[in-house]
Amino acid sequence: MRINQFISHNTSHSRREADELIKQGLVKINAKIAQFSDRVKQEDRVFIKDKRIHKKTQFSVIVYHKQKGELVSHKDDRGRKTIYENLPKKFSSWLSIGRLDFASEGLILLTDSALIASALMKSDLEREYYLKIKGHINKEVVEAMENGLEIKNEKKGAHSKSKISSMMIAPFLEYEIFGSSGGYTKLRVVINEGQNRELRRFFGHFDLKIMDLKRVAFGIVELDMLRAGKYRYLEKTEYEKLRDFLRINAIKF
């Protein structure tokens, strides 16, 4: 593990803050001043300002019900509200596991462990969403949901500043169309990827605009009756299943 990762994983410092501490010569690995390229081995001892950093043996995860009009970010140069402004200050250094865009709502996981955040973000755990779309789902859209979609040189549904113009979208694991009314269609979809604005880009390809997007589940964790703007810690059974996931995927904590 790189030295800045080790620090962010085992302390309240972010990687950027860890880099600044290393730059100032305040970090040591054993008796040697740490360099940016250093990696921490199992037997190494790490110090910040001569105070030893002990490896975490536990981690915590919370479920937050993100509201529309909140950013999953620590700050915004346009002054928009972030989830951290609504959460208690004790969570200010916690990491979000994936994101939901400004106009979306629903389940967000946050953790005090960089390792857990990285493992879950890169996983193929199922993500379940409820959508309201302007337009109708035709045969072409259904075939793409079932077989996958390749987007080339196109930014429909993407953020205006996105540089990504091509994307491979895997087949949906599940989908359920509830019906259409007043020019809108409601449906439920389950995917196991977390690409940036993936669903908005998928439906945007067919000139279908997502009006409402709500994530209701991530892996074994469900939003259930958690009210918008509120949070809860994982329950004991959820932690047990998360540890099973880590063990099965050979992720050592």
PDB file of C-alpha atoms in Angstrom, residues 14-238:
ATOM      1  CA  SER A  14      -7.319  12.640   3.338  1.00  0.00           C
ATOM      2  CA  ARG A  15      -4.803  11.558   0.689  1.00  0.00           C
ATOM      3  CA  ARG A  16      -4.233  15.205  -0.203  1.00  0.00           C
ATOM      4  CA  GLU A  17      -3.507  16.021   3.424  1.00  0.00           C
ATOM      5  CA  ALA A  18      -1.242  12.971   3.628  1.00  0.00           C
ATOM      6  CA  ASP A  19       0.697  14.209   0.593  1.00  0.00           C
ATOM      7  CA  GLU A  20       1.184  17.577   2.277  1.00  0.00           C
ATOM      8  CA  LEU A  21       2.480  15.920   5.460  1.00  0.00           C
ATOM      9  CA  ILE A  22       4.908  13.846   3.377  1.00  0.00           C
ATOM     10  CA  LYS A  23       6.002  16.960   1.481  1.00  0.00           C
ATOM     11  CA  GLN A  24       6.784  18.691   4.776  1.00  0.00           C
ATOM     12  CA  GLY A  25       8.921  15.734   5.911  1.00  0.00           C
ATOM     13  CA  LEU A  26       6.609  14.975   8.835  1.00  0.00           C
ATOM     14  CA  VAL A  27       6.054  11.316   7.933  1.00  0.00           C
ATOM     15  CA  LYS A  28       8.493   8.506   8.707  1.00  0.00           C
ATOM     16  CA  ILE A  29       8.509   4.842   7.812  1.00  0.00           C
ATOM     17  CA  ASN A  30      10.473   3.199  10.590  1.00  0.00           C
ATOM     18  CA  ALA A  31      13.333   5.702  11.082  1.00  0.00           C
ATOM     19  CA  LYS A  32      13.416   7.058   7.521  1.00  0.00           C
ATOM     20  CA  ILE A  33      11.602  10.171   6.269  1.00  0.00           C
ATOM     21  CA  ALA A  34       8.936   8.992   3.846  1.00  0.00           C
ATOM     22  CA  GLN A  35       8.891   9.794   0.123  1.00  0.00           C
ATOM     23  CA  PHE A  36       5.803   9.953  -2.112  1.00  0.00           C
ATOM     24  CA  SER A  37       6.739   6.699  -3.877  1.00  0.00           C
ATOM     25  CA  ASP A  38       7.237   4.673  -0.682  1.00  0.00           C
ATOM     26  CA  ARG A  39       5.074   1.654   0.018  1.00  0.00           C
ATOM     27  CA  VAL A  40       4.226   0.375   3.493  1.00  0.00           C
ATOM     28  CA  LYS A  41       4.991  -3.278   4.178  1.00  0.00           C
ATOM     29  CA  GLN A  42       3.271  -5.443   6.781  1.00  0.00           C
ATOM     30  CA  GLU A  43       6.136  -5.129   9.281  1.00  0.00           C
ATOM     31  CA  ASP A  44       6.714  -1.369   8.824  1.00  0.00           C
ATOM     32  CA  ARG A  45       5.974   1.233  11.484  1.00  0.00           C
ATOM     33  CA  VAL A  46       4.640   4.597  10.303  1.00  0.00           C
ATOM     34  CA  PHE A  47       4.901   7.864  12.234  1.00  0.00           C
ATOM     35  CA  ILE A  48       3.400  11.328  11.750  1.00  0.00           C
ATOM     36  CA  LYS A  49       5.219  14.015  13.750  1.00  0.00           C
ATOM     37  CA  ASP A  50       6.890  11.140  15.652  1.00  0.00           C
ATOM     38  CA  LYS A  51       3.511   9.727  16.721  1.00  0.00           C
ATOM     39  CA  ARG A  52       2.985   6.153  15.588  1.00  0.00           C
ATOM     40  CA  ILE A  53      -0.001   5.393  13.377  1.00  0.00           C
ATOM     41  CA  HIS A  54      -1.634   2.085  14.254  1.00  0.00           C
ATOM     42  CA  LYS A  55      -3.469   0.050  11.668  1.00  0.00           C
ATOM     43  CA  LYS A  56      -7.235   0.021  11.933  1.00  0.00           C
ATOM     44  CA  THR A  57      -8.816  -3.300  12.740  1.00  0.00           C
ATOM     45  CA  GLN A  58     -12.397  -2.069  12.501  1.00  0.00           C
ATOM     46  CA  PHE A  59     -14.365   0.086  10.087  1.00  0.00           C
ATOM     47  CA  SER A  60     -17.735   1.805  10.050  1.00  0.00           C
ATOM     48  CA  VAL A  61     -20.266   2.353   7.277  1.00  0.00           C
ATOM     49  CA  ILE A  62     -23.386   4.506   7.198  1.00  0.00           C
ATOM     50  CA  VAL A  63     -26.356   4.638   4.833  1.00  0.00           C
ATOM     51  CA  TYR A  64     -27.442   8.150   3.858  1.00  0.00           C
ATOM     52  CA  HIS A  65     -30.631   9.064   1.979  1.00  0.00           C
ATOM     53  CA  LYS A  66     -29.358  11.712  -0.406  1.00  0.00           C
ATOM     54  CA  GLN A  67     -31.855  14.382  -1.327  1.00  0.00           C
ATOM     55  CA  LYS A  68     -32.311  15.961  -4.738  1.00  0.00           C
ATOM     56  CA  GLY A  69     -30.295  19.151  -4.966  1.00  0.00           C
ATOM     57  CA  GLU A  70     -27.341  17.858  -2.933  1.00  0.00           C
ATOM     58  CA  LEU A  71     -23.864  17.128  -4.253  1.00  0.00           C
ATOM     59  CA  VAL A  72     -21.870  14.097  -3.175  1.00  0.00           C
ATOM     60  CA  SER A  73     -18.812  16.259  -2.614  1.00  0.00           C
ATOM     61  CA  HIS A  74     -17.025  17.973   0.259  1.00  0.00           C
ATOM     62  CA  LYS A  75     -17.354  21.400  -1.357  1.00  0.00           C
ATOM     63  CA  ASP A  76     -18.673  23.106  -4.474  1.00  0.00           C
ATOM     64  CA  ASP A  77     -17.202  26.142  -6.234  1.00  0.00           C
ATOM     65  CA  ARG A  78     -20.748  27.222  -7.167  1.00  0.00           C
ATOM     66  CA  GLY A  79     -21.968  27.213  -3.592  1.00  0.00           C
ATOM     67  CA  ARG A  80     -24.424  24.347  -3.994  1.00  0.00           C
ATOM     68  CA  LYS A  81     -25.375  22.257  -0.977  1.00  0.00           C
ATOM     69  CA  THR A  82     -23.398  19.073  -0.299  1.00  0.00           C
ATOM     70  CA  ILE A  83     -24.327  15.973   1.675  1.00  0.00           C
ATOM     71  CA  TYR A  84     -21.614  16.811   4.231  1.00  0.00           C
ATOM     72  CA  GLU A  85     -23.417  20.027   5.147  1.00  0.00           C
ATOM     73  CA  ASN A  86     -26.434  17.967   6.176  1.00  0.00           C
ATOM     74  CA  LEU A  87     -24.489  15.213   7.950  1.00  0.00           C
ATOM     75  CA  PRO A  88     -22.998  15.660  11.463  1.00  0.00           C
ATOM     76  CA  LYS A  89     -19.437  17.020  11.509  1.00  0.00           C
ATOM     77  CA  LYS A  90     -18.048  13.687  12.710  1.00  0.00           C
ATOM     78  CA  PHE A  91     -18.605  12.363   9.164  1.00  0.00           C
ATOM     79  CA  SER A  92     -16.785  15.237   7.427  1.00  0.00           C
ATOM     80  CA  SER A  93     -13.741  13.106   6.561  1.00  0.00           C
ATOM     81  CA  TRP A  94     -15.698   9.981   5.574  1.00  0.00           C
ATOM     82  CA  LEU A  95     -15.576   8.767   1.986  1.00  0.00           C
ATOM     83  CA  SER A  96     -18.597   8.247  -0.234  1.00  0.00           C
ATOM     84  CA  ILE A  97     -18.851   4.901  -1.989  1.00  0.00           C
ATOM     85  CA  GLY A  98     -19.740   6.022  -5.480  1.00  0.00           C
ATOM     86  CA  ARG A  99     -21.906   9.021  -6.263  1.00  0.00           C
ATOM     87  CA  LEU A 100     -25.352  10.163  -7.268  1.00  0.00           C
ATOM     88  CA  ASP A 101     -25.624  13.296  -9.387  1.00  0.00           C
ATOM     89  CA  PHE A 102     -27.188  16.571  -8.243  1.00  0.00           C
ATOM     90  CA  ALA A 103     -30.665  15.751  -9.597  1.00  0.00           C
ATOM     91  CA  SER A 104     -30.759  12.175  -8.254  1.00  0.00           C
ATOM     92  CA  GLU A 105     -31.713  10.869  -4.832  1.00  0.00           C
ATOM     93  CA  GLY A 106     -31.504   7.747  -2.742  1.00  0.00           C
ATOM     94  CA  LEU A 107     -28.997   5.470  -1.100  1.00  0.00           C
ATOM     95  CA  ILE A 108     -25.392   6.565  -0.600  1.00  0.00           C
ATOM     96  CA  LEU A 109     -22.907   4.588   1.497  1.00  0.00           C
ATOM     97  CA  LEU A 110     -20.129   6.380   3.372  1.00  0.00           C
ATOM     98  CA  THR A 111     -17.228   4.851   5.286  1.00  0.00           C
ATOM     99  CA  ASP A 112     -14.248   5.830   7.415  1.00  0.00           C
ATOM    100  CA  SER A 113     -12.080   3.308   5.536  1.00  0.00           C
ATOM    101  CA  ALA A 114     -10.418   4.102   2.208  1.00  0.00           C
ATOM    102  CA  LEU A 115      -9.910   0.371   1.644  1.00  0.00           C
ATOM    103  CA  ILE A 116     -13.601  -0.403   2.080  1.00  0.00           C
ATOM    104  CA  ALA A 117     -14.597   2.523  -0.138  1.00  0.00           C
ATOM    105  CA  SER A 118     -12.274   1.368  -2.924  1.00  0.00           C
ATOM    106  CA  ALA A 119     -13.337  -2.294  -2.653  1.00  0.00           C
ATOM    107  CA  LEU A 120     -17.048  -1.509  -2.876  1.00  0.00           C
ATOM    108  CA  MET A 121     -16.710   1.091  -5.645  1.00  0.00           C
ATOM    109  CA  LYS A 122     -14.807  -1.386  -7.815  1.00  0.00           C
ATOM    110  CA  SER A 123     -17.124  -4.292  -7.032  1.00  0.00           C
ATOM    111  CA  ASP A 124     -19.856  -5.776  -9.213  1.00  0.00           C
ATOM    112  CA  LEU A 125     -22.421  -5.601  -6.427  1.00  0.00           C
ATOM    113  CA  GLU A 126     -25.947  -4.935  -7.642  1.00  0.00           C
ATOM    114  CA  ARG A 127     -27.342  -1.386  -7.686  1.00  0.00           C
ATOM    115  CA  GLU A 128     -31.129  -1.047  -7.825  1.00  0.00           C
ATOM    116  CA  TYR A 129     -32.924   2.085  -9.080  1.00  0.00           C
ATOM    117  CA  TYR A 130     -36.423   3.393  -9.647  1.00  0.00           C
ATOM    118  CA  LEU A 131     -36.745   5.693 -12.662  1.00  0.00           C
ATOM    119  CA  LYS A 132     -39.288   8.011 -14.214  1.00  0.00           C
ATOM    120  CA  ILE A 133     -38.564   8.659 -17.881  1.00  0.00           C
ATOM    121  CA  LYS A 134     -40.050  11.144 -20.304  1.00  0.00           C
ATOM    122  CA  GLY A 135     -41.136   9.027 -23.257  1.00  0.00           C
ATOM    123  CA  HIS A 136     -41.909   5.389 -23.919  1.00  0.00           C
ATOM    124  CA  ILE A 137     -39.777   2.225 -23.798  1.00  0.00           C
ATOM    125  CA  ASN A 138     -39.831   0.642 -27.243  1.00  0.00           C
ATOM    126  CA  LYS A 139     -38.427  -2.638 -28.543  1.00  0.00           C
ATOM    127  CA  GLU A 140     -35.035  -1.093 -29.349  1.00  0.00           C
ATOM    128  CA  VAL A 141     -34.594   0.102 -25.762  1.00  0.00           C
ATOM    129  CA  VAL A 142     -35.654  -3.268 -24.362  1.00  0.00           C
ATOM    130  CA  GLU A 143     -33.123  -5.059 -26.572  1.00  0.00           C
ATOM    131  CA  ALA A 144     -30.374  -2.723 -25.331  1.00  0.00           C
ATOM    132  CA  MET A 145     -31.357  -3.336 -21.704  1.00  0.00           C
ATOM    133  CA  GLU A 146     -31.123  -7.074 -22.326  1.00  0.00           C
ATOM    134  CA  ASN A 147     -28.006  -7.150 -24.533  1.00  0.00           C
ATOM    135  CA  GLY A 148     -25.978  -4.103 -23.515  1.00  0.00           C
ATOM    136  CA  LEU A 149     -25.149  -0.900 -25.373  1.00  0.00           C
ATOM    137  CA  GLU A 150     -22.047   0.668 -26.863  1.00  0.00           C
ATOM    138  CA  ILE A 151     -22.080   4.474 -26.943  1.00  0.00           C
ATOM    139  CA  LYS A 152     -19.646   6.089 -29.382  1.00  0.00           C
ATOM    140  CA  ASN A 153     -18.764   9.776 -29.669  1.00  0.00           C
ATOM    141  CA  GLU A 154     -21.914  10.883 -27.894  1.00  0.00           C
ATOM    142  CA  LYS A 155     -22.642  12.897 -24.767  1.00  0.00           C
ATOM    143  CA  LYS A 156     -26.407  12.705 -24.466  1.00  0.00           C
ATOM    144  CA  GLY A 157     -27.241  12.461 -20.762  1.00  0.00           C
ATOM    145  CA  ALA A 158     -23.650  13.215 -19.741  1.00  0.00           C
ATOM    146  CA  HIS A 159     -22.544  16.138 -17.602  1.00  0.00           C
ATOM    147  CA  SER A 160     -21.794  19.195 -19.732  1.00  0.00           C
ATOM    148  CA  LYS A 161     -18.131  19.148 -18.638  1.00  0.00           C
ATOM    149  CA  SER A 162     -17.628  15.411 -19.125  1.00  0.00           C
ATOM    150  CA  LYS A 163     -14.786  14.425 -21.443  1.00  0.00           C
ATOM    151  CA  ILE A 164     -16.090  10.866 -21.827  1.00  0.00           C
ATOM    152  CA  SER A 165     -17.782  10.415 -25.198  1.00  0.00           C
ATOM    153  CA  SER A 166     -17.727   6.616 -25.482  1.00  0.00           C
ATOM    154  CA  MET A 167     -18.950   3.992 -23.040  1.00  0.00           C
ATOM    155  CA  MET A 168     -19.736   0.277 -22.928  1.00  0.00           C
ATOM    156  CA  ILE A 169     -22.852  -0.410 -20.877  1.00  0.00           C
ATOM    157  CA  ALA A 170     -23.390  -4.004 -19.777  1.00  0.00           C
ATOM    158  CA  PRO A 171     -26.806  -5.703 -20.001  1.00  0.00           C
ATOM    159  CA  PHE A 172     -29.117  -4.838 -17.122  1.00  0.00           C
ATOM    160  CA  LEU A 173     -29.347  -7.637 -14.560  1.00  0.00           C
ATOM    161  CA  GLU A 174     -33.072  -6.977 -14.134  1.00  0.00           C
ATOM    162  CA  TYR A 175     -35.677  -4.523 -15.315  1.00  0.00           C
ATOM    163  CA  GLU A 176     -39.381  -4.091 -14.709  1.00  0.00           C
ATOM    164  CA  ILE A 177     -41.570  -1.642 -16.617  1.00  0.00           C
ATOM    165  CA  PHE A 178     -44.499  -0.487 -14.488  1.00  0.00           C
ATOM    166  CA  GLY A 179     -46.331   1.284 -17.280  1.00  0.00           C
ATOM    167  CA  SER A 180     -46.754   4.635 -19.036  1.00  0.00           C
ATOM    168  CA  SER A 181     -49.026   7.571 -18.302  1.00  0.00           C
ATOM    169  CA  GLY A 182     -49.127  11.180 -19.454  1.00  0.00           C
ATOM    170  CA  GLY A 183     -46.081  10.705 -21.675  1.00  0.00           C
ATOM    171  CA  TYR A 184     -43.934   9.249 -18.878  1.00  0.00           C
ATOM    172  CA  THR A 185     -42.753   5.721 -18.098  1.00  0.00           C
ATOM    173  CA  LYS A 186     -41.862   4.314 -14.686  1.00  0.00           C
ATOM    174  CA  LEU A 187     -39.524   1.362 -14.284  1.00  0.00           C
ATOM    175  CA  ARG A 188     -37.151  -0.467 -11.977  1.00  0.00           C
ATOM    176  CA  VAL A 189     -33.664  -1.473 -13.107  1.00  0.00           C
ATOM    177  CA  VAL A 190     -30.788  -3.398 -11.548  1.00  0.00           C
ATOM    178  CA  ILE A 191     -27.213  -2.997 -12.788  1.00  0.00           C
ATOM    179  CA  ASN A 192     -23.834  -3.972 -11.374  1.00  0.00           C
ATOM    180  CA  GLU A 193     -21.677  -1.158 -12.705  1.00  0.00           C
ATOM    181  CA  GLY A 194     -21.140   2.337 -11.406  1.00  0.00           C
ATOM    182  CA  GLN A 195     -20.017   4.320 -14.426  1.00  0.00           C
ATOM    183  CA  ASN A 196     -20.544   8.077 -14.363  1.00  0.00           C
ATOM    184  CA  ARG A 197     -24.198   8.940 -15.171  1.00  0.00           C
ATOM    185  CA  GLU A 198     -24.518   5.499 -16.758  1.00  0.00           C
ATOM    186  CA  LEU A 199     -28.313   5.314 -16.695  1.00  0.00           C
ATOM    187  CA  ARG A 200     -28.807   8.891 -17.871  1.00  0.00           C
ATOM    188  CA  ARG A 201     -26.466   8.204 -20.783  1.00  0.00           C
ATOM    189  CA  PHE A 202     -28.105   4.871 -21.589  1.00  0.00           C
ATOM    190  CA  PHE A 203     -31.585   6.348 -21.903  1.00  0.00           C
ATOM    191  CA  GLY A 204     -30.269   9.611 -23.370  1.00  0.00           C
ATOM    192  CA  HIS A 205     -28.917   7.582 -26.296  1.00  0.00           C
ATOM    193  CA  PHE A 206     -32.553   6.882 -27.211  1.00  0.00           C
ATOM    194  CA  ASP A 207     -33.568  10.518 -26.578  1.00  0.00           C
ATOM    195  CA  LEU A 208     -35.316   9.508 -23.368  1.00  0.00           C
ATOM    196  CA  LYS A 209     -34.778  11.915 -20.493  1.00  0.00           C
ATOM    197  CA  ILE A 210     -34.688  10.665 -16.910  1.00  0.00           C
ATOM    198  CA  MET A 211     -36.904  12.928 -14.831  1.00  0.00           C
ATOM    199  CA  ASP A 212     -36.519  11.092 -11.513  1.00  0.00           C
ATOM    200  CA  LEU A 213     -33.783   8.669 -10.439  1.00  0.00           C
ATOM    201  CA  LYS A 214     -33.709   7.035  -7.022  1.00  0.00           C
ATOM    202  CA  ARG A 215     -31.240   4.383  -5.850  1.00  0.00           C
ATOM    203  CA  VAL A 216     -32.898   2.041  -3.375  1.00  0.00           C
ATOM    204  CA  ALA A 217     -30.257  -0.672  -2.882  1.00  0.00           C
ATOM    205  CA  PHE A 218     -26.507  -1.272  -3.113  1.00  0.00           C
ATOM    206  CA  GLY A 219     -25.506  -4.907  -2.667  1.00  0.00           C
ATOM    207  CA  ILE A 220     -27.103  -6.247   0.500  1.00  0.00           C
ATOM    208  CA  VAL A 221     -27.912  -2.763   1.831  1.00  0.00           C
ATOM    209  CA  GLU A 222     -31.387  -1.350   1.181  1.00  0.00           C
ATOM    210  CA  LEU A 223     -32.775   2.140   1.667  1.00  0.00           C
ATOM    211  CA  ASP A 224     -36.062   0.826   3.083  1.00  0.00           C
ATOM    212  CA  MET A 225     -37.932   3.482   5.085  1.00  0.00           C
ATOM    213  CA  LEU A 226     -34.961   5.760   5.786  1.00  0.00           C
ATOM    214  CA  ARG A 227     -36.241   9.290   5.275  1.00  0.00           C
ATOM    215  CA  ALA A 228     -34.609  11.767   2.893  1.00  0.00           C
ATOM    216  CA  GLY A 229     -31.747  13.643   4.556  1.00  0.00           C
ATOM    217  CA  LYS A 230     -31.346  11.033   7.322  1.00  0.00           C
ATOM    218  CA  TYR A 231     -28.638   8.414   7.957  1.00  0.00           C
ATOM    219  CA  ARG A 232     -28.121   5.176   9.854  1.00  0.00           C
ATOM    220  CA  TYR A 233     -25.229   2.843  10.630  1.00  0.00           C
ATOM    221  CA  LEU A 234     -25.165  -0.599   9.075  1.00  0.00           C
ATOM    222  CA  GLU A 235     -26.897  -3.236  11.153  1.00  0.00           C
ATOM    223  CA  LYS A 236     -25.023  -6.228  12.571  1.00  0.00           C
ATOM    224  CA  THR A 237     -26.220  -8.603   9.850  1.00  0.00           C
ATOM    225  CA  GLU A 238     -25.190  -6.098   7.148  1.00  0.00           C
TER     226      GLU A 238
END
